[in-house]
Coordinates of C-alpha atoms in Angstrom, one line a residue:
Chain P
M116 CA 42.0 29.8 -70.9
K117 CA 38.3 28.9 -70.7
Q118 CA 38.9 26.8 -67.6
S119 CA 40.6 29.7 -65.8
I120 CA 37.7 32.0 -66.6
T121 CA 35.3 29.5 -65.0
L122 CA 37.6 29.3 -62.0
D123 CA 37.6 33.1 -61.8
R124 CA 33.9 33.1 -61.9
V125 CA 33.6 30.5 -59.2
T126 CA 35.9 32.3 -56.8
K127 CA 34.1 35.6 -57.4
F128 CA 30.8 33.8 -56.9
M129 CA 32.0 32.6 -53.5
G130 CA 32.9 36.1 -52.5
L131 CA 36.6 35.4 -52.7
G132 CA 37.4 37.9 -55.5
F133 CA 40.8 38.9 -54.0
L134 CA 42.2 35.4 -54.9
I135 CA 41.9 36.3 -58.6
T136 CA 44.0 39.4 -58.2
L137 CA 46.5 37.3 -56.3
K138 CA 46.6 34.7 -59.1
S139 CA 47.1 37.4 -61.8
L140 CA 50.3 38.4 -60.0
F141 CA 51.8 34.9 -60.6
T142 CA 50.5 34.5 -64.1
G143 CA 52.0 37.9 -64.9
D144 CA 49.0 39.4 -66.7
L145 CA 48.9 42.6 -64.6
D146 CA 48.2 45.9 -66.3
K147 CA 48.1 49.2 -64.6
E148 CA 44.5 48.8 -63.5
G149 CA 45.3 45.3 -62.3
F150 CA 48.3 46.5 -60.3
R151 CA 46.1 49.1 -58.5
N152 CA 43.6 46.4 -57.8
F153 CA 46.5 44.2 -56.5
L154 CA 47.6 47.0 -54.2
R155 CA 44.1 47.6 -52.9
K156 CA 42.9 44.0 -52.5
V157 CA 46.1 42.1 -51.5
V158 CA 48.9 44.4 -50.3
V159 CA 46.8 46.7 -48.1
P160 CA 44.9 43.9 -46.4
I161 CA 48.1 42.0 -45.7
A162 CA 49.8 45.1 -44.4
S163 CA 46.8 45.7 -42.1
I164 CA 47.2 42.2 -40.7
F165 CA 50.9 42.9 -39.9
L166 CA 49.9 46.2 -38.4
F167 CA 47.3 44.5 -36.3
I168 CA 49.8 41.9 -35.1
G169 CA 52.3 44.6 -34.3
L170 CA 49.9 46.6 -32.3
W171 CA 48.8 43.5 -30.5
H172 CA 52.4 42.6 -29.7
M173 CA 53.2 46.1 -28.3
G174 CA 50.0 46.2 -26.3
A175 CA 50.6 42.8 -24.9
K176 CA 54.2 43.8 -24.0
S177 CA 53.1 46.9 -22.1
L178 CA 50.4 45.0 -20.3
Y179 CA 53.0 42.4 -19.3
N180 CA 55.3 45.2 -18.0
I181 CA 52.5 46.8 -16.0
E182 CA 51.6 43.4 -14.5
A183 CA 55.2 42.5 -13.7
E184 CA 55.9 45.9 -12.0
Y185 CA 52.8 45.4 -10.0
K186 CA 53.9 42.0 -8.9
I187 CA 57.3 43.3 -7.9
E188 CA 55.8 46.3 -6.1
K189 CA 53.5 43.9 -4.2
A190 CA 56.3 41.7 -3.1
L191 CA 58.2 44.8 -2.0
T192 CA 55.4 46.2 0.2
E193 CA 54.3 42.8 1.6
Q194 CA 57.6 40.9 2.0
G195 CA 60.3 43.5 1.7
Q196 CA 63.3 44.2 -0.7
E197 CA 64.6 40.7 -0.7
A198 CA 61.4 39.1 -2.0
A199 CA 61.1 41.9 -4.6
D200 CA 64.5 41.1 -6.0
A201 CA 63.7 37.4 -6.0
M202 CA 60.5 38.1 -7.9
K203 CA 62.3 40.3 -10.4
A204 CA 64.9 37.6 -11.0
C205 CA 62.2 35.0 -11.3
I206 CA 60.2 37.0 -13.9
A207 CA 63.3 37.7 -15.9
S208 CA 64.3 34.0 -15.9
G209 CA 61.0 33.1 -17.5
D210 CA 60.1 30.7 -14.8
V211 CA 56.5 29.5 -15.2
S212 CA 55.6 29.8 -11.6
C213 CA 55.9 33.6 -11.4
Q214 CA 54.9 34.8 -14.9
P215 CA 52.5 37.8 -15.0
N216 CA 49.0 36.7 -16.1
T217 CA 47.8 39.0 -18.8
L218 CA 47.0 39.4 -22.5
P219 CA 49.3 36.9 -24.3
S220 CA 51.5 38.1 -27.1
P221 CA 51.1 36.8 -30.7
A222 CA 54.1 34.5 -30.4
Q223 CA 52.6 32.9 -27.3
V224 CA 49.3 32.3 -29.1
W225 CA 51.2 30.7 -32.0
E226 CA 53.0 28.4 -29.5
S227 CA 49.7 27.5 -27.9
Y228 CA 48.2 26.8 -31.3
K229 CA 51.1 24.4 -32.1
S230 CA 50.8 22.7 -28.7
L231 CA 47.0 22.2 -29.2
L232 CA 47.8 20.5 -32.5
R233 CA 50.4 18.3 -30.8
D234 CA 47.9 17.5 -28.1
H235 CA 45.4 16.5 -30.7
Q236 CA 47.9 14.2 -32.3
I237 CA 48.6 12.6 -29.0
I238 CA 45.0 12.1 -28.1
S239 CA 44.3 10.7 -31.6
A240 CA 47.1 8.2 -31.3
D241 CA 45.8 7.3 -27.8
K242 CA 42.3 6.8 -29.2
A243 CA 43.6 4.6 -32.1
A244 CA 45.5 2.5 -29.6
F245 CA 42.4 2.2 -27.4
A246 CA 40.3 1.2 -30.3
E247 CA 42.9 -1.5 -31.3
K248 CA 43.1 -2.8 -27.8
T249 CA 39.4 -3.0 -27.2
A250 CA 38.5 -4.3 -30.7
V251 CA 38.3 -7.9 -29.7
I252 CA 36.5 -7.3 -26.4
N253 CA 34.0 -5.0 -28.1
A254 CA 33.2 -7.5 -30.8
K255 CA 32.6 -10.0 -28.1
R256 CA 30.5 -7.6 -26.1
I257 CA 28.4 -6.7 -29.1
A258 CA 27.9 -10.3 -29.9
E259 CA 26.7 -10.9 -26.4
G260 CA 24.3 -7.9 -26.7
K261 CA 26.2 -5.6 -24.3
D262 CA 27.2 -2.0 -24.9
P263 CA 30.8 -1.7 -26.3
I264 CA 33.4 0.0 -24.3
T265 CA 33.9 3.6 -25.5
Y266 CA 36.9 5.9 -25.2
T267 CA 36.3 8.2 -22.3
G268 CA 39.4 10.3 -22.3
R269 CA 39.7 14.0 -22.7
P270 CA 38.5 15.4 -26.1
S271 CA 41.1 17.2 -28.1
F272 CA 40.7 20.8 -29.4
V273 CA 39.8 19.4 -32.8
D274 CA 37.2 17.1 -31.3
Q275 CA 35.7 20.2 -29.6
I276 CA 35.5 22.0 -32.9
L277 CA 33.8 19.1 -34.5
T278 CA 31.3 18.8 -31.6
S279 CA 30.6 22.5 -31.9
L280 CA 30.0 22.2 -35.7
K281 CA 27.7 19.3 -35.1
T282 CA 25.7 21.3 -32.6
V283 CA 25.5 24.4 -34.8
F284 CA 24.3 22.4 -37.8
A285 CA 21.7 20.6 -35.7
G286 CA 20.5 24.0 -34.4
F287 CA 20.5 25.5 -37.8
L288 CA 18.5 22.6 -39.3
L289 CA 16.0 23.0 -36.4
A290 CA 15.7 26.7 -37.2
L291 CA 15.3 26.0 -40.9
V292 CA 12.6 23.4 -40.3
I293 CA 10.7 25.6 -37.9
A294 CA 11.2 29.1 -39.4
V295 CA 10.7 28.5 -43.1
P296 CA 7.3 26.8 -43.1
I297 CA 6.0 29.2 -40.4
G298 CA 7.4 32.2 -42.2
V299 CA 5.7 31.1 -45.4
I300 CA 2.4 30.6 -43.7
I301 CA 2.6 34.0 -41.9
G302 CA 3.7 35.7 -45.0
L303 CA 0.7 34.4 -46.9
S304 CA -1.9 35.6 -44.5
K305 CA -2.2 39.2 -43.4
T306 CA -4.5 38.2 -40.5
L307 CA -2.1 35.6 -39.2
R308 CA 0.8 38.1 -39.6
S309 CA -0.8 40.7 -37.5
S310 CA -1.9 38.2 -34.9
V311 CA 1.5 36.7 -34.3
N312 CA 3.5 39.8 -34.8
W313 CA 3.6 40.7 -31.1
L314 CA 4.9 37.2 -30.4
I315 CA 7.8 37.5 -32.8
Q316 CA 8.6 41.0 -31.7
I317 CA 8.7 39.9 -28.1
F318 CA 10.7 36.7 -28.6
K319 CA 13.1 38.0 -31.2
P320 CA 15.3 40.1 -28.8
V321 CA 15.3 37.6 -26.0
S322 CA 18.9 36.8 -25.0
P323 CA 20.4 33.3 -25.7
V324 CA 20.9 32.8 -22.0
V325 CA 17.2 33.0 -21.3
W326 CA 16.4 30.7 -24.2
L327 CA 18.9 28.2 -22.8
L328 CA 17.2 28.3 -19.4
L329 CA 13.8 28.0 -20.9
V330 CA 14.9 25.0 -23.0
F331 CA 16.6 23.5 -20.0
M332 CA 13.3 23.7 -18.0
I333 CA 11.5 21.8 -20.7
V334 CA 14.1 19.3 -21.8
K335 CA 15.1 18.4 -18.3
T336 CA 11.6 17.1 -17.7
M337 CA 11.1 15.5 -21.1
T338 CA 14.4 13.5 -21.0
K339 CA 14.0 12.4 -17.4
D340 CA 13.6 8.7 -18.3
S341 CA 15.9 8.4 -21.2
N342 CA 19.7 8.4 -21.0
S343 CA 20.2 10.5 -24.1
D344 CA 22.8 13.3 -24.3
S345 CA 20.6 16.0 -22.8
A346 CA 23.4 18.7 -22.8
F347 CA 23.6 18.3 -26.6
I348 CA 19.8 18.4 -27.0
I349 CA 19.6 21.5 -24.8
S350 CA 22.3 23.4 -26.6
F351 CA 21.2 22.6 -30.1
I352 CA 17.5 23.5 -29.4
S353 CA 18.6 26.7 -27.7
V354 CA 20.8 27.6 -30.7
G355 CA 17.9 26.9 -33.1
L356 CA 15.5 28.9 -31.1
C357 CA 17.8 31.9 -30.8
S358 CA 18.8 32.0 -34.4
M359 CA 15.6 31.2 -36.2
W360 CA 14.1 34.7 -35.9
A361 CA 16.0 36.2 -38.8
T362 CA 14.8 33.4 -41.1
L363 CA 11.3 33.7 -39.9
V364 CA 11.1 37.4 -40.4
N365 CA 12.8 37.4 -43.7
T366 CA 10.7 34.5 -45.1
A367 CA 7.5 36.2 -44.0
M368 CA 8.7 39.4 -45.6
G369 CA 9.8 37.7 -48.8
V370 CA 6.5 35.9 -49.1
A371 CA 4.4 38.9 -48.3
S372 CA 6.3 41.2 -50.7
V373 CA 6.2 39.1 -53.9
D374 CA 6.2 41.4 -56.9
K375 CA 2.6 42.2 -57.8
D376 CA 3.3 41.4 -61.5
Y377 CA 4.1 37.8 -60.6
I378 CA 0.9 37.5 -58.5
N379 CA -1.0 38.9 -61.5
V380 CA 0.6 36.3 -63.7
A381 CA -0.5 33.6 -61.3
K382 CA -4.0 35.0 -61.4
V383 CA -4.2 35.2 -65.2
L384 CA -2.8 31.7 -65.6
K385 CA -5.3 30.6 -62.9
L386 CA -2.8 28.7 -60.8
G387 CA -4.2 26.8 -57.9
P388 CA -3.2 27.8 -54.4
V389 CA -0.6 25.1 -54.0
Q390 CA 0.9 25.7 -57.4
K391 CA 0.9 29.4 -56.7
V392 CA 2.9 28.9 -53.5
F393 CA 5.4 26.5 -55.0
K394 CA 5.8 27.9 -58.5
V395 CA 5.5 31.6 -58.0
I396 CA 5.7 32.7 -54.3
L397 CA 8.5 30.5 -53.0
P398 CA 10.9 30.9 -55.9
S399 CA 10.5 34.7 -55.9
S400 CA 11.1 34.9 -52.2
L401 CA 14.1 32.5 -52.2
P402 CA 16.7 35.3 -52.2
L403 CA 15.2 36.8 -49.1
I404 CA 14.8 33.4 -47.4
F405 CA 18.4 32.7 -48.0
T406 CA 19.5 36.1 -46.7
G407 CA 17.6 35.1 -43.6
L408 CA 19.3 31.7 -43.4
R409 CA 22.7 33.3 -43.8
I410 CA 22.0 35.6 -40.8
T411 CA 20.6 32.6 -38.9
L412 CA 23.7 30.6 -39.4
S413 CA 26.0 33.4 -38.3
V414 CA 23.8 34.1 -35.3
A415 CA 23.7 30.4 -34.5
W416 CA 27.5 30.2 -34.5
M417 CA 27.8 33.3 -32.4
V418 CA 25.3 32.2 -29.7
L419 CA 26.6 28.6 -29.8
I420 CA 29.7 29.5 -27.9
A421 CA 27.8 31.3 -25.1
I422 CA 25.3 28.5 -24.9
E423 CA 28.0 25.7 -24.7
L424 CA 29.7 27.7 -22.1
L425 CA 26.6 27.8 -19.9
A426 CA 25.1 24.4 -20.7
Q427 CA 28.4 22.6 -20.0
S428 CA 27.9 20.7 -23.2
P429 CA 31.2 19.8 -25.0
G430 CA 32.5 22.1 -27.7
L431 CA 34.5 25.3 -28.2
G432 CA 32.4 27.2 -25.7
S433 CA 33.2 24.8 -22.9
F434 CA 36.8 24.7 -24.1
V435 CA 37.1 28.4 -23.6
W436 CA 35.4 28.3 -20.2
E437 CA 37.5 25.4 -19.0
E438 CA 40.7 27.1 -20.1
F439 CA 39.6 30.2 -18.2
Q440 CA 38.8 28.2 -15.1
N441 CA 42.0 26.3 -15.5
G442 CA 44.3 29.3 -15.1
A443 CA 47.4 27.6 -16.5
I444 CA 50.2 29.6 -17.9
D445 CA 49.1 29.1 -21.5
S446 CA 45.3 29.2 -20.8
N447 CA 45.0 32.8 -21.9
S448 CA 46.7 32.1 -25.2
K449 CA 44.6 29.0 -25.8
I450 CA 41.5 31.1 -25.3
I451 CA 42.8 33.5 -28.0
V452 CA 43.5 30.5 -30.3
A453 CA 39.9 29.5 -29.8
M454 CA 38.8 33.0 -30.6
F455 CA 40.6 33.0 -33.9
V456 CA 39.3 29.5 -34.7
I457 CA 35.8 30.6 -33.9
G458 CA 36.1 33.7 -36.1
G459 CA 37.6 31.7 -39.0
I460 CA 35.0 29.0 -38.9
G461 CA 32.3 31.7 -38.7
F462 CA 33.8 33.4 -41.8
L463 CA 33.9 30.0 -43.7
L464 CA 30.3 29.2 -42.8
D465 CA 29.2 32.6 -44.0
R466 CA 31.0 32.1 -47.3
I467 CA 29.4 28.7 -47.8
M468 CA 26.0 30.2 -47.2
L469 CA 26.8 33.1 -49.6
T470 CA 27.7 30.6 -52.3
I471 CA 24.5 28.7 -51.8
Q472 CA 22.5 31.9 -51.8
N473 CA 24.1 33.0 -55.0
T474 CA 23.3 29.7 -56.6
V475 CA 19.6 29.7 -55.8
S476 CA 18.8 33.4 -56.3
F477 CA 17.7 34.1 -59.8
N478 CA 18.7 37.7 -60.2
K479 CA 22.3 37.0 -59.5
T480 CA 23.0 33.9 -61.5
S481 CA 26.0 34.6 -63.6
G482 CA 25.3 31.6 -65.8
I483 CA 27.3 28.9 -64.0
Chain U
M83 CA -25.1 40.9 -78.5
A84 CA -21.5 42.0 -78.6
Y85 CA -18.6 39.7 -77.7
L86 CA -17.2 41.9 -75.1
E87 CA -19.4 44.6 -73.6
L88 CA -18.7 47.3 -71.0
N89 CA -21.8 49.1 -69.8
N90 CA -21.5 52.3 -67.8
V91 CA -18.4 51.1 -66.0
Y92 CA -17.0 53.2 -63.2
K93 CA -13.9 52.5 -61.2
T94 CA -13.0 54.3 -58.0
Y95 CA -9.9 53.7 -55.9
G96 CA -9.9 54.6 -52.2
Q97 CA -12.9 55.5 -50.1
G98 CA -14.7 58.5 -48.8
D99 CA -12.9 61.8 -49.2
H100 CA -9.8 60.0 -50.6
A101 CA -11.7 58.4 -53.4
T102 CA -10.4 59.0 -56.9
E103 CA -12.6 58.1 -59.8
V104 CA -10.2 56.7 -62.4
L105 CA -12.7 55.5 -64.9
S106 CA -16.0 57.1 -65.4
N107 CA -18.9 55.9 -67.6
I108 CA -17.0 53.6 -69.9
N109 CA -19.1 52.1 -72.7
L110 CA -17.5 49.7 -75.1
S111 CA -18.5 46.8 -77.3
I112 CA -16.3 44.6 -79.3
E113 CA -17.5 42.1 -81.9
E114 CA -16.0 38.7 -82.3
G115 CA -12.9 38.6 -84.5
E116 CA -12.4 42.4 -84.3
F117 CA -9.1 44.2 -83.6
V118 CA -9.8 47.2 -81.4
A119 CA -7.2 49.7 -80.2
I120 CA -7.6 52.1 -77.3
V121 CA -5.3 55.1 -77.5
G122 CA -4.6 57.3 -74.6
F123 CA -2.1 59.4 -72.7
T124 CA 0.1 57.7 -70.1
G125 CA -1.6 57.8 -66.7
S126 CA -5.1 58.0 -68.2
G127 CA -6.3 54.8 -66.6
K128 CA -5.5 52.4 -69.5
T129 CA -4.1 49.6 -67.3
T130 CA -7.1 49.9 -64.9
L131 CA -9.3 49.4 -68.0
V132 CA -7.4 46.4 -69.0
N133 CA -7.5 44.9 -65.6
L134 CA -11.3 45.3 -65.5
I135 CA -11.6 43.5 -68.8
N136 CA -9.3 40.6 -67.9
G137 CA -10.8 40.2 -64.5
L138 CA -8.0 41.2 -62.2
L139 CA -10.2 44.1 -61.0
Q140 CA -13.9 44.5 -60.5
P141 CA -15.8 47.7 -61.5
T142 CA -17.1 49.9 -58.8
R143 CA -20.3 50.4 -60.8
G144 CA -21.6 49.1 -64.1
E145 CA -20.9 45.7 -65.7
V146 CA -18.3 44.0 -67.8
L147 CA -19.8 41.3 -70.0
F148 CA -17.8 38.7 -71.9
K149 CA -20.0 36.6 -74.2
G150 CA -23.0 37.8 -72.3
L151 CA -21.8 36.8 -68.9
P152 CA -20.3 39.1 -66.2
V153 CA -16.6 39.0 -65.7
L154 CA -16.0 38.0 -62.1
G155 CA -12.3 36.8 -62.3
T156 CA -9.6 35.9 -64.7
S157 CA -10.2 33.2 -67.3
H158 CA -8.2 31.2 -69.8
E159 CA -10.5 32.5 -72.5
R160 CA -8.9 35.9 -72.2
G161 CA -5.2 36.0 -72.6
V162 CA -3.2 38.9 -71.3
I163 CA 0.1 40.4 -72.5
F164 CA 1.3 42.7 -69.8
Q165 CA 3.1 45.9 -70.3
N166 CA 6.2 44.8 -68.4
Y167 CA 6.4 41.2 -69.8
S168 CA 5.9 39.7 -66.3
L169 CA 7.9 36.6 -67.1
L170 CA 9.0 34.6 -64.1
P171 CA 12.8 35.2 -63.9
W172 CA 13.6 31.8 -62.4
L173 CA 12.1 29.8 -65.2
T174 CA 13.5 29.5 -68.7
V175 CA 11.5 30.6 -71.8
G176 CA 10.2 27.1 -72.3
Q177 CA 9.3 26.6 -68.7
N178 CA 7.5 30.0 -68.6
I179 CA 5.3 28.9 -71.5
Y180 CA 4.9 25.3 -70.3
M181 CA 3.5 26.5 -67.0
A182 CA 0.8 28.5 -68.8
V183 CA 0.0 25.7 -71.2
K184 CA -0.2 23.1 -68.4
E185 CA -2.8 25.3 -66.6
A186 CA -4.8 25.9 -69.8
F187 CA -4.9 22.2 -70.9
P188 CA -4.7 20.1 -67.7
K189 CA -5.9 17.0 -69.5
K190 CA -3.2 16.9 -72.2
S191 CA -0.2 14.6 -71.8
K192 CA 3.3 16.0 -71.1
K193 CA 4.4 15.3 -74.7
E194 CA 1.5 17.2 -76.2
L195 CA 2.1 20.1 -73.9
H196 CA 5.8 20.2 -74.9
E197 CA 4.7 20.2 -78.5
I198 CA 2.5 23.2 -78.0
V199 CA 5.3 25.0 -76.2
S200 CA 7.8 24.4 -79.1
E201 CA 5.2 25.3 -81.6
Y202 CA 4.6 28.7 -80.1
V203 CA 8.2 29.3 -79.3
A204 CA 8.9 28.7 -83.0
M205 CA 6.0 31.0 -83.9
V206 CA 7.8 34.0 -82.2
N207 CA 11.2 32.8 -83.6
L208 CA 12.7 32.0 -80.3
T209 CA 13.5 28.3 -80.7
P210 CA 17.3 28.9 -80.2
A211 CA 16.6 30.7 -76.9
I212 CA 14.1 28.2 -75.5
N213 CA 16.4 27.2 -72.6
K214 CA 17.5 30.7 -71.7
R215 CA 16.3 32.7 -68.8
P216 CA 14.5 36.0 -69.2
K217 CA 17.5 37.8 -67.9
E218 CA 19.6 36.7 -70.8
L219 CA 17.1 38.0 -73.4
S220 CA 16.7 41.4 -74.8
G221 CA 13.5 43.4 -74.2
G222 CA 12.1 42.5 -77.6
M223 CA 12.7 38.8 -77.0
R224 CA 11.2 38.9 -73.6
Q225 CA 8.0 40.5 -75.0
R226 CA 7.9 37.8 -77.7
V227 CA 8.0 35.2 -74.9
A228 CA 5.1 37.0 -73.2
V229 CA 3.2 37.0 -76.5
A230 CA 3.9 33.3 -77.0
R231 CA 2.8 32.6 -73.5
A232 CA -0.5 34.4 -73.9
L233 CA -1.2 32.8 -77.3
A234 CA -0.1 29.3 -76.3
M235 CA -3.1 29.1 -74.0
K236 CA -5.3 29.5 -77.1
P237 CA -7.4 32.2 -75.6
E238 CA -10.5 33.4 -77.5
M239 CA -9.7 37.0 -76.9
I240 CA -6.3 38.5 -76.4
I241 CA -5.8 41.7 -74.4
M242 CA -2.6 43.6 -74.8
D243 CA -1.6 46.3 -72.4
E244 CA 0.9 48.5 -74.1
P245 CA 2.8 45.4 -75.1
L246 CA 5.4 47.3 -77.2
G247 CA 5.7 50.4 -75.1
A248 CA 9.2 49.7 -73.8
L249 CA 10.7 48.7 -77.1
D250 CA 12.8 50.6 -79.7
A251 CA 11.1 51.6 -82.9
L252 CA 12.6 48.8 -85.1
T253 CA 11.9 45.9 -82.7
R254 CA 8.4 47.4 -82.2
G255 CA 7.7 47.3 -86.0
N256 CA 8.8 43.7 -86.3
L257 CA 6.7 42.6 -83.3
Q258 CA 3.7 44.5 -84.6
D259 CA 3.9 42.5 -87.8
E260 CA 4.4 39.2 -85.8
I261 CA 1.3 39.9 -83.7
L262 CA -0.7 40.8 -86.8
N263 CA 0.5 37.7 -88.5
I264 CA -0.6 35.5 -85.7
W265 CA -3.9 37.3 -85.3
G266 CA -4.6 37.0 -89.0
K267 CA -3.9 33.3 -88.9
E268 CA -6.1 32.4 -85.9
K269 CA -8.6 35.3 -86.2
R270 CA -9.0 35.9 -82.5
T271 CA -10.6 38.9 -81.0
A272 CA -8.0 41.4 -79.9
L273 CA -7.9 44.5 -77.8
L274 CA -4.8 46.6 -77.9
I275 CA -4.0 49.4 -75.5
T276 CA -1.4 51.8 -76.7
N277 CA -0.1 55.3 -76.5
D278 CA 1.0 55.3 -80.1
V279 CA -1.6 56.5 -82.6
D280 CA 0.4 55.1 -85.6
E281 CA 0.6 51.7 -84.0
G282 CA -3.1 51.7 -83.4
I283 CA -3.9 52.7 -87.0
Y284 CA -1.5 50.1 -88.4
M285 CA -2.9 47.3 -86.4
A286 CA -6.6 47.9 -85.5
D287 CA -10.0 47.9 -87.2
R288 CA -11.2 50.6 -84.8
I289 CA -9.5 53.1 -82.6
I290 CA -11.1 54.5 -79.5
P291 CA -9.4 57.4 -77.7
L292 CA -9.4 57.3 -73.9
R293 CA -9.9 60.8 -72.5
P294 CA -7.3 61.3 -69.8
G295 CA -8.1 60.6 -66.1
P296 CA -9.1 61.1 -63.4
K297 CA -12.7 60.4 -64.6
A298 CA -11.3 59.0 -67.8
T299 CA -13.9 58.0 -70.4
L300 CA -13.9 56.8 -73.9
G301 CA -14.1 59.3 -76.8
P302 CA -15.7 58.8 -80.2
E303 CA -14.4 55.9 -82.2
F304 CA -12.5 56.1 -85.4
K305 CA -12.9 53.4 -88.0
I306 CA -9.8 52.4 -90.0
D307 CA -10.8 51.4 -93.5
I308 CA -7.5 50.3 -94.8
E309 CA -7.2 47.0 -96.6
R310 CA -5.2 44.2 -94.8
P311 CA -2.4 43.3 -95.0
R312 CA -1.2 46.8 -94.5
D313 CA 2.2 47.9 -95.6
K314 CA 4.0 50.3 -93.3
T315 CA 5.9 52.2 -96.0
E316 CA 2.9 52.6 -98.3
L317 CA 0.7 53.6 -95.3
N318 CA 2.6 56.9 -95.0
D319 CA 1.3 57.9 -98.5
N320 CA -2.2 56.6 -98.0
A321 CA -4.7 59.5 -97.9
N322 CA -7.1 57.6 -95.7
F323 CA -4.3 56.9 -93.2
K324 CA -3.2 60.5 -93.1
E325 CA -6.7 61.7 -92.6
T326 CA -7.6 59.3 -89.8
R327 CA -4.2 59.9 -88.1
N328 CA -4.7 63.7 -88.2
A329 CA -8.2 63.4 -86.9
I330 CA -7.2 61.3 -84.0
I331 CA -4.2 63.3 -83.1
E332 CA -6.2 66.5 -83.4
Y333 CA -8.8 65.0 -81.1
L334 CA -6.1 64.0 -78.5
M335 CA -4.4 67.3 -78.7
D336 CA -7.6 69.1 -78.1
I337 CA -8.2 67.1 -75.0
G338 CA -4.7 67.8 -73.9
N339 CA -5.1 71.5 -74.4
E340 CA -8.5 71.4 -72.7
R341 CA -6.9 69.7 -69.7
K342 CA -4.1 72.2 -69.7
S343 CA -6.5 75.2 -69.7
V344 CA -8.5 73.7 -66.9
E345 CA -5.4 73.2 -64.9
Q346 CA -3.9 76.6 -65.7
E347 CA -4.0 78.9 -62.7
V348 CA -4.4 82.7 -63.2
Y349 CA -1.8 84.6 -61.3
E350 CA -2.8 88.2 -60.4
L351 CA 0.1 90.4 -61.1
P352 CA 0.6 93.8 -59.6
D353 CA -0.1 96.6 -62.0
L354 CA 3.3 98.2 -62.4
T355 CA 5.1 100.0 -65.1
P356 CA 8.9 100.1 -65.1
K357 CA 10.4 103.4 -64.0
S358 CA 12.0 105.3 -66.8
F359 CA 15.6 106.1 -66.2
V360 CA 15.9 108.2 -69.3
G361 CA 17.6 111.5 -68.5
H362 CA 19.0 110.3 -65.2
F363 CA 22.4 109.6 -66.6

């Protein structure tokens, strides 16, 4: 019993409270209040998901019909009745070559999802085979001091996700390393705050695209001689620069607005400046700093896609762009799969940050 | 020369036309080992007075002398118990006190510091709660931590700013006794700011009313000649207690009424008499 209470606490702590209600359905301890909760937190959301898929399906179907009619109409006006009939038959037969290109239906997206997974399995197998084949040669090459032969095949969808996560974490760390110390320093000094305020206010709303170009200008020159992965460097620095403002502003605000009582305590205890910052000011502004970091991570994930798309660096962004350029029959549905994956990962990242935030902020600790 | 002296102290907030004089012409002297209470209405500038004495604020005019030297900042010699506990919520009870002790005795070893912490935690009967955070404690327990924190630094003088104001009557009584106990043991100079006349009489040697602000100033002092240790229940029948209590309350009421009459606006009413309807029906 005690164990399950702790489990409940942990799930609530992570902002996944609805799981508890779901669990109580199976354990059977549902009273009237619990049943109402169950309706509100589980049944209604699931119903809304079905409603969403239904609407999507219907919308996609009508868009498909409009597109198909247009195609037939076009064939009729340009090539005559015979071509129109042929087109109609072709569309009805489900032939790939003449399918209308429009919003894919949920079923098509599901199919694409499965095909992307299959694709991943094939590529993984291929990679493993490659590694096996080159193992001996590579060992020899390394022994001779040469670079090993690496797999240069197409990355799978899962590889793209991992690359994107790597980029976003690098960008997030960069934002953390830049924004938190600067935010603390700005927050401590009123003079500094008013002197850099204009800079923050001007740079904060700058679009990710412009940041990317700015970083590109600088990094291009700086990495001229080295053969490092400049696309990755450009994209993670841009992500960091775009997303750090929330943390910077929140940290500065948190540090500047420490409760006067705590400052009085620090004065009465005669804490030195360093002690005052680390023992009083930083702990009391941690909740706000983490709110900032949470916003930063979600902004980072959001701009990452756009930046990858533009910087041609591998990842989900370039996957979406390549699929769009590709124009294959299942390209559109693959883009939608990517959209859901991006959204789901964004949600997960946010929950992780929320959990960390709850762990460190003192006024919310529920004693775990 | 008195231990703590305030000479013609004025404190003004704001400047120019917006200036409000909170304290005006405060004169106070406290001898070593004395327990003095200052009683006043809420909003009469008590906290400002405390902050002038503990060094968080500087007077606009006049001087605050501690052992003959002007008070220019906070000092470990003057311990403060704040009205709202002011414990750091992210530290446990032990850590809150340890932080203070470490600052007060930088040369002592970790072990000695921990000994001091546990000694004072035991003194306020909080040993079982030493690893709890302030959030998990009741108001009375929190205030006891604040008391322990102030005392553990072994200050020569202890300044209490309405320390028991937010507590219920029973907890308040217990804590009064605890504070008196500790004060009696270590015989430090103490200054208590309170809005409760009974509390002042029960605890202090002298009571000085603070006339309400703006321009608050100290009234005439009342000596409390009741033997220590004082007993709360017996105190109610003590003639001396009743007399002093009535005198102080009367004084404060008079000030209150005075203030009211000053504030009272006179409305000019039209000179009308109601029309008589007799005979109309």
